[in-house]
């Protein structure tokens, strides 16, 4: 059988099997239609947060973050290297587990992890195994954080503003979870500023104490030199020169005074720690809805069913053709 004969035979077989093909395509179309019809839509929030800036410092800017982390750079927004850190923070395991461990008062004070697990069990099919809610808090946070991994998205837009998205099939969870996520990110930077300001203040205080100790040493040396005298036979007293000692003491005192001024500034910064980011676009309804289209899925089911039925109906002819070609290539004659 050559190619032309095979083509004619295939069309003849497909013509004889058209009712089977149409029936199979219709069954697949109906099945996928009901699958799309019964599937629950997913809801996605969109929240935008921006740095609270002032003329001297941007709390979340590249310069502010770089100074907090001891890096160089002067970016003016979430862009540049700082944005990578912020995005990694939003998607990090620590933040996700902290969000998952948070309890929602308006949902019977249950944790977000429990609510996510229950929602997943509602969406599981008949043949899918349901997830059990862990009894200990550590395992519960781990499971919840893992479920949030694919539900949270973070990016930096062209204006350098951080955009956070959370997706869930439970519409009532979208807003509170997004708000908790923003709160956890903000709290991280608040704690970071507190730690940095506290470290600066402690360092300055220790430096002042050290300089005071040095000044005290110079005073003791000056007193010792004042009490040390040389006497001539004529009982004339000569004092030792103390000009260099006085200059060194004044230099140390100037450093101490500068440190005291820095201490006041460090104390002011420690007292001025405020929330780092503010919400520009709140995660309020209406949310972006993603619902499977019944018509599209029915068409896909019809096409898939028709292809499978057609392949099944001509599989015998294709098998015979391939077998004959293999026999001809091996033995030189048709089977």
Coordinates of N, CA and C in Angstrom, one line a residue, residues 81-230:
X81 N 18.9 47.6 43.3 CA 19.2 46.5 44.2 C 18.2 46.3 45.3
X82 N 17.7 47.5 45.8 CA 16.7 47.4 46.9 C 15.5 46.7 46.6
X83 N 15.0 46.8 45.3 CA 13.8 46.1 44.9 C 13.9 44.6 45.0
X84 N 15.1 44.1 44.6 CA 15.3 42.7 44.7 C 15.2 42.2 46.1
X85 N 15.7 43.0 47.1 CA 15.6 42.6 48.5 C 14.1 42.6 48.9
X86 N 13.4 43.6 48.5 CA 12.0 43.7 48.9 C 11.2 42.6 48.4
X87 N 11.4 42.3 47.1 CA 10.6 41.2 46.5 C 11.0 39.9 47.1
X88 N 12.3 39.7 47.4 CA 12.7 38.4 48.0 C 12.1 38.4 49.4
X89 N 12.0 39.5 50.1 CA 11.3 39.5 51.4 C 9.9 39.1 51.3
X90 N 9.1 39.7 50.4 CA 7.7 39.5 50.2 C 7.4 38.0 49.9
X91 N 8.4 37.4 49.2 CA 8.2 36.0 48.8 C 8.9 35.0 49.7
X92 N 9.6 35.5 50.7 CA 10.4 34.7 51.5 C 9.6 33.7 52.4
X93 N 10.2 32.6 52.8 CA 9.6 31.6 53.6 C 9.2 32.2 55.0
X94 N 10.0 33.1 55.6 CA 9.7 33.6 56.9 C 8.5 34.5 56.8
X95 N 8.3 35.3 55.8 CA 7.2 36.2 55.7 C 5.9 35.3 55.5
X96 N 6.0 34.3 54.6 CA 4.9 33.5 54.2 C 4.4 32.7 55.5
X97 N 5.3 32.2 56.2 CA 5.0 31.4 57.4 C 4.4 32.4 58.5
X98 N 4.9 33.6 58.6 CA 4.4 34.5 59.5 C 2.9 34.9 59.2
X99 N 2.7 35.1 57.9 CA 1.3 35.3 57.4 C 0.4 34.1 57.7
X100 N 0.9 32.9 57.4 CA 0.1 31.7 57.6 C -0.2 31.5 59.1
X101 N 0.6 32.0 60.0 CA 0.4 31.8 61.4 C -0.6 32.8 62.0
X102 N -0.9 33.9 61.2 CA -1.7 34.9 61.8 C -3.2 34.5 61.9
X103 N -3.8 34.8 62.9 CA -5.2 34.5 63.2 C -6.1 35.6 62.7
X104 N -7.2 35.3 62.1 CA -8.2 36.3 61.6 C -9.4 36.3 62.6
X105 N -9.6 37.4 63.3 CA -10.7 37.5 64.3 C -12.1 37.3 63.6
X106 N -12.3 37.8 62.4 CA -13.6 37.7 61.7 C -13.8 36.3 61.1
X107 N -12.9 35.4 61.3 CA -13.0 34.0 60.8 C -12.8 33.0 61.9
X108 N -13.5 33.3 63.0 CA -13.5 32.4 64.2 C -12.1 32.3 64.8
X109 N -11.3 33.3 64.6 CA -10.0 33.4 65.1 C -9.1 32.2 64.7
X110 N -9.4 31.7 63.5 CA -8.6 30.6 63.0 C -7.4 31.2 62.2
X111 N -6.3 30.4 62.1 CA -5.2 30.9 61.4 C -5.4 30.9 59.9
X112 N -4.6 31.7 59.2 CA -4.8 31.7 57.7 C -4.4 30.3 57.1
X113 N -3.5 29.6 57.7 CA -3.1 28.3 57.2 C -4.3 27.4 57.3
X114 N -5.0 27.4 58.4 CA -6.2 26.5 58.5 C -7.2 26.8 57.5
X115 N -7.4 28.1 57.2 CA -8.4 28.5 56.2 C -8.0 28.1 54.8
X116 N -6.7 28.2 54.5 CA -6.2 27.8 53.2 C -6.4 26.3 53.0
X117 N -6.0 25.5 54.1 CA -6.2 24.1 54.0 C -7.6 23.7 53.8
X118 N -8.5 24.3 54.5 CA -10.0 24.0 54.4 C -10.5 24.3 53.0
X119 N -10.0 25.4 52.5 CA -10.4 25.9 51.1 C -9.9 24.9 50.1
X120 N -8.7 24.4 50.3 CA -8.1 23.5 49.3 C -8.9 22.2 49.3
X121 N -9.3 21.7 50.5 CA -10.1 20.5 50.6 C -11.4 20.6 50.0
X122 N -12.0 21.8 50.0 CA -13.3 22.1 49.3 C -13.1 21.9 47.8
X123 N -12.0 22.4 47.3 CA -11.8 22.3 45.9 C -11.2 21.0 45.3
X124 N -10.9 20.1 46.2 CA -10.3 18.8 45.8 C -11.4 18.0 45.2
X125 N -11.0 17.2 44.2 CA -12.0 16.3 43.5 C -12.3 15.1 44.3
X126 N -13.2 14.3 43.7 CA -13.6 13.0 44.4 C -12.5 12.1 44.6
X127 N -11.5 12.1 43.7 CA -10.4 11.1 43.8 C -9.2 11.7 44.4
X128 N -9.3 12.9 44.8 CA -8.1 13.6 45.4 C -8.1 13.4 46.9
X129 N -7.0 13.2 47.5 CA -6.9 13.1 49.0 C -6.9 14.4 49.6
X130 N -7.6 14.5 50.7 CA -7.8 15.7 51.5 C -6.6 15.9 52.4
X131 N -6.2 17.2 52.6 CA -5.1 17.5 53.5 C -5.6 17.6 55.0
X132 N -4.9 17.1 55.9 CA -5.2 17.2 57.3 C -4.6 18.5 57.9
X133 N -5.3 19.1 58.8 CA -4.7 20.3 59.5 C -3.8 19.9 60.6
X134 N -2.5 20.2 60.5 CA -1.5 19.9 61.5 C -1.9 20.4 62.9
X135 N -1.6 19.7 63.9 CA -2.0 20.1 65.2 C -1.0 21.0 65.9
X136 N 0.3 20.9 65.5 CA 1.3 21.8 66.1 C 1.5 23.0 65.2
X137 N 1.8 24.1 65.9 CA 1.9 25.4 65.2 C 3.0 25.5 64.2
X138 N 4.1 24.8 64.4 CA 5.2 24.9 63.5 C 4.9 24.2 62.2
X139 N 4.3 23.0 62.3 CA 3.9 22.3 61.0 C 2.8 23.0 60.3
X140 N 1.9 23.6 61.1 CA 0.8 24.4 60.5 C 1.3 25.6 59.7
X141 N 2.3 26.3 60.3 CA 2.9 27.4 59.6 C 3.7 27.0 58.3
X142 N 4.4 25.8 58.4 CA 5.1 25.3 57.3 C 4.2 25.0 56.1
X143 N 3.1 24.3 56.4 CA 2.2 23.9 55.4 C 1.5 25.2 54.8
X144 N 1.1 26.1 55.6 CA 0.4 27.3 55.2 C 1.4 28.1 54.3
X145 N 2.6 28.2 54.8 CA 3.6 29.0 54.0 C 3.9 28.4 52.6
X146 N 3.9 27.1 52.6 CA 4.0 26.4 51.3 C 2.8 26.6 50.3
X147 N 1.6 26.7 50.9 CA 0.5 27.0 50.1 C 0.4 28.4 49.6
X148 N 1.0 29.3 50.3 CA 1.0 30.7 49.9 C 2.1 31.0 48.9
X149 N 3.0 30.1 48.7 CA 4.1 30.3 47.7 C 3.6 30.6 46.3
X150 N 2.7 29.9 45.8 CA 2.1 30.1 44.5 C 1.0 31.1 44.5
X151 N 0.5 31.5 45.6 CA -0.6 32.4 45.7 C -0.2 33.9 45.8
X152 N 1.1 34.1 46.2 CA 1.5 35.5 46.3 C 2.5 35.9 45.2
X153 N 2.3 37.1 44.7 CA 3.1 37.6 43.6 C 3.5 39.0 44.0
X154 N 4.8 39.3 43.8 CA 5.3 40.7 44.1 C 6.2 41.1 42.9
X155 N 6.1 42.4 42.6 CA 6.9 43.0 41.5 C 7.0 44.5 41.7
X156 N 7.9 45.1 41.0 CA 8.1 46.5 41.0 C 7.7 47.1 39.7
X157 N 6.8 48.1 39.7 CA 6.3 48.6 38.5 C 7.3 49.7 38.0
X158 N 7.0 50.3 36.8 CA 8.0 51.2 36.2 C 8.2 52.5 37.0
X159 N 7.3 52.8 38.0 CA 7.5 53.9 38.8 C 8.2 53.6 40.1
X160 N 8.7 52.4 40.3 CA 9.4 52.0 41.5 C 8.5 51.7 42.6
X161 N 7.2 51.4 42.4 CA 6.2 51.1 43.5 C 6.1 49.6 43.6
X162 N 6.1 49.1 44.8 CA 5.9 47.7 45.0 C 4.5 47.3 44.9
X163 N 4.2 46.3 44.0 CA 2.8 45.8 43.8 C 2.8 44.4 44.4
X164 N 1.8 44.1 45.2 CA 1.5 42.8 45.8 C 0.2 42.3 45.3
X165 N 0.2 41.0 45.0 CA -1.0 40.3 44.6 C -1.2 39.0 45.3
X166 N -2.4 38.7 45.7 CA -2.7 37.5 46.4 C -4.0 36.9 45.7
X167 N -3.9 35.6 45.4 CA -5.0 34.9 44.7 C -5.5 33.8 45.5
X168 N -6.9 33.7 45.6 CA -7.5 32.6 46.3 C -8.9 32.4 45.7
X169 N -9.4 31.1 45.9 CA -10.7 30.8 45.4 C -11.8 31.2 46.5
X170 N -11.3 31.6 47.7 CA -12.2 32.1 48.7 C -12.1 33.7 48.7
X171 N -13.1 34.3 48.2 CA -13.1 35.8 48.0 C -13.0 36.5 49.4
X172 N -13.5 35.9 50.4 CA -13.4 36.6 51.7 C -12.0 36.5 52.3
X173 N -11.1 35.7 51.8 CA -9.8 35.6 52.3 C -8.8 36.6 51.6
X174 N -9.2 37.1 50.4 CA -8.3 37.9 49.6 C -7.8 39.1 50.3
X175 N -8.7 39.9 50.8 CA -8.4 41.2 51.4 C -7.6 41.0 52.7
X176 N -8.1 40.2 53.7 CA -7.4 40.1 54.9 C -6.0 39.5 54.8
X177 N -5.8 38.6 53.9 CA -4.5 38.0 53.7 C -3.5 39.0 53.1
X178 N -4.0 39.8 52.2 CA -3.1 40.8 51.6 C -2.7 41.9 52.6
X179 N -3.7 42.2 53.4 CA -3.4 43.2 54.5 C -2.4 42.7 55.5
X180 N -2.5 41.4 55.8 CA -1.5 40.8 56.7 C -0.1 40.8 56.1
X181 N -0.1 40.5 54.8 CA 1.2 40.4 54.1 C 1.9 41.8 54.1
X182 N 1.1 42.8 53.8 CA 1.7 44.2 53.9 C 2.2 44.5 55.3
X183 N 1.4 44.1 56.3 CA 1.8 44.4 57.7 C 3.1 43.7 58.0
X184 N 3.2 42.5 57.6 CA 4.4 41.7 57.9 C 5.7 42.3 57.3
X185 N 5.5 42.7 56.0 CA 6.6 43.4 55.3 C 7.0 44.7 56.0
X186 N 6.0 45.5 56.3 CA 6.3 46.7 57.0 C 6.9 46.5 58.3
X187 N 6.4 45.5 59.1 CA 7.0 45.3 60.4 C 8.5 44.9 60.4
X188 N 8.8 44.2 59.3 CA 10.2 43.8 59.1 C 11.1 45.0 59.1
X189 N 10.7 46.0 58.3 CA 11.5 47.2 58.2 C 11.5 48.1 59.4
X190 N 10.3 48.1 60.1 CA 10.3 48.8 61.4 C 11.3 48.2 62.4
X191 N 11.3 46.9 62.5 CA 12.2 46.2 63.4 C 13.7 46.4 62.9
X192 N 13.9 46.5 61.6 CA 15.2 46.7 61.1 C 15.7 48.1 61.5
X193 N 14.8 49.1 61.4 CA 15.2 50.4 61.8 C 15.5 50.5 63.3
X194 N 14.6 49.9 64.1 CA 14.8 49.9 65.5 C 16.2 49.3 65.9
X195 N 16.5 48.1 65.3 CA 17.8 47.5 65.5 C 18.9 48.4 65.1
X196 N 18.8 49.0 64.0 CA 19.9 49.8 63.5 C 20.1 51.1 64.4
X197 N 18.9 51.7 64.7 CA 19.0 52.9 65.6 C 19.5 52.5 67.0
X198 N 19.1 51.4 67.5 CA 19.6 51.0 68.8 C 21.1 50.7 68.8
X199 N 21.5 50.0 67.7 CA 23.0 49.7 67.6 C 23.8 51.0 67.5
X200 N 23.3 52.0 66.7 CA 24.0 53.3 66.6 C 24.1 54.0 68.0
X201 N 22.9 54.0 68.7 CA 22.9 54.6 70.0 C 23.9 54.0 71.0
X202 N 23.8 52.6 71.0 CA 24.7 51.9 71.9 C 26.2 52.1 71.6
X203 N 26.5 52.2 70.3 CA 27.9 52.4 69.9 C 28.3 53.8 70.3
X204 N 27.5 54.8 70.1 CA 27.9 56.2 70.5 C 28.1 56.3 72.0
X205 N 27.2 55.7 72.8 CA 27.3 55.7 74.2 C 28.6 55.1 74.7
X206 N 28.9 53.9 74.1 CA 30.2 53.3 74.4 C 31.4 54.1 74.0
X207 N 31.3 54.8 72.9 CA 32.4 55.7 72.4 C 32.6 56.8 73.4
X208 N 31.4 57.4 73.8 CA 31.5 58.5 74.8 C 32.2 58.1 76.1
X209 N 31.8 56.9 76.6 CA 32.4 56.4 77.8 C 33.9 56.2 77.6
X210 N 34.2 55.7 76.4 CA 35.7 55.4 76.2 C 36.4 56.7 76.1
X211 N 35.9 57.8 75.5 CA 36.6 59.1 75.4 C 36.6 59.7 76.8
X212 N 35.6 59.6 77.6 CA 35.7 60.1 78.9 C 36.8 59.4 79.7
X213 N 36.9 58.1 79.5 CA 38.0 57.4 80.1 C 39.4 57.9 79.7
X214 N 39.5 58.3 78.4 CA 40.8 58.8 77.9 C 41.1 60.2 78.5
X215 N 40.0 61.0 78.6 CA 40.1 62.3 79.2 C 40.6 62.2 80.7
X216 N 40.0 61.2 81.4 CA 40.4 61.0 82.8 C 41.8 60.6 82.9
X217 N 42.3 59.8 81.9 CA 43.7 59.4 81.9 C 44.6 60.6 81.8
X218 N 44.3 61.5 80.8 CA 45.1 62.7 80.6 C 45.1 63.6 81.9
X219 N 43.9 63.7 82.6 CA 43.8 64.4 83.8 C 44.8 63.8 84.9
X220 N 44.8 62.5 85.0 CA 45.6 61.9 86.0 C 47.1 62.1 85.6
X221 N 47.4 62.1 84.3 CA 48.8 62.3 83.9 C 49.2 63.8 84.2
X222 N 48.3 64.7 84.0 CA 48.6 66.1 84.3 C 48.8 66.3 85.8
X223 N 47.9 65.7 86.6 CA 48.1 65.8 88.1 C 49.4 65.2 88.5
X224 N 49.8 64.1 87.9 CA 51.0 63.5 88.3 C 52.2 64.3 87.9
X225 N 52.1 65.0 86.7 CA 53.2 65.8 86.3 C 53.3 67.1 87.1
X226 N 52.1 67.6 87.6 CA 52.1 68.7 88.4 C 52.8 68.5 89.7
X227 N 52.6 67.3 90.2 CA 53.2 66.9 91.5 C 54.7 66.5 91.4
X228 N 55.1 66.3 90.2 CA 56.5 65.9 90.0 C 57.4 67.2 89.8
X229 N 58.3 67.5 90.6 CA 59.1 68.7 90.5 C 60.6 68.3 90.7
X230 N 61.4 69.2 90.1 CA 62.9 69.1 90.3 C 63.3 70.3 91.2

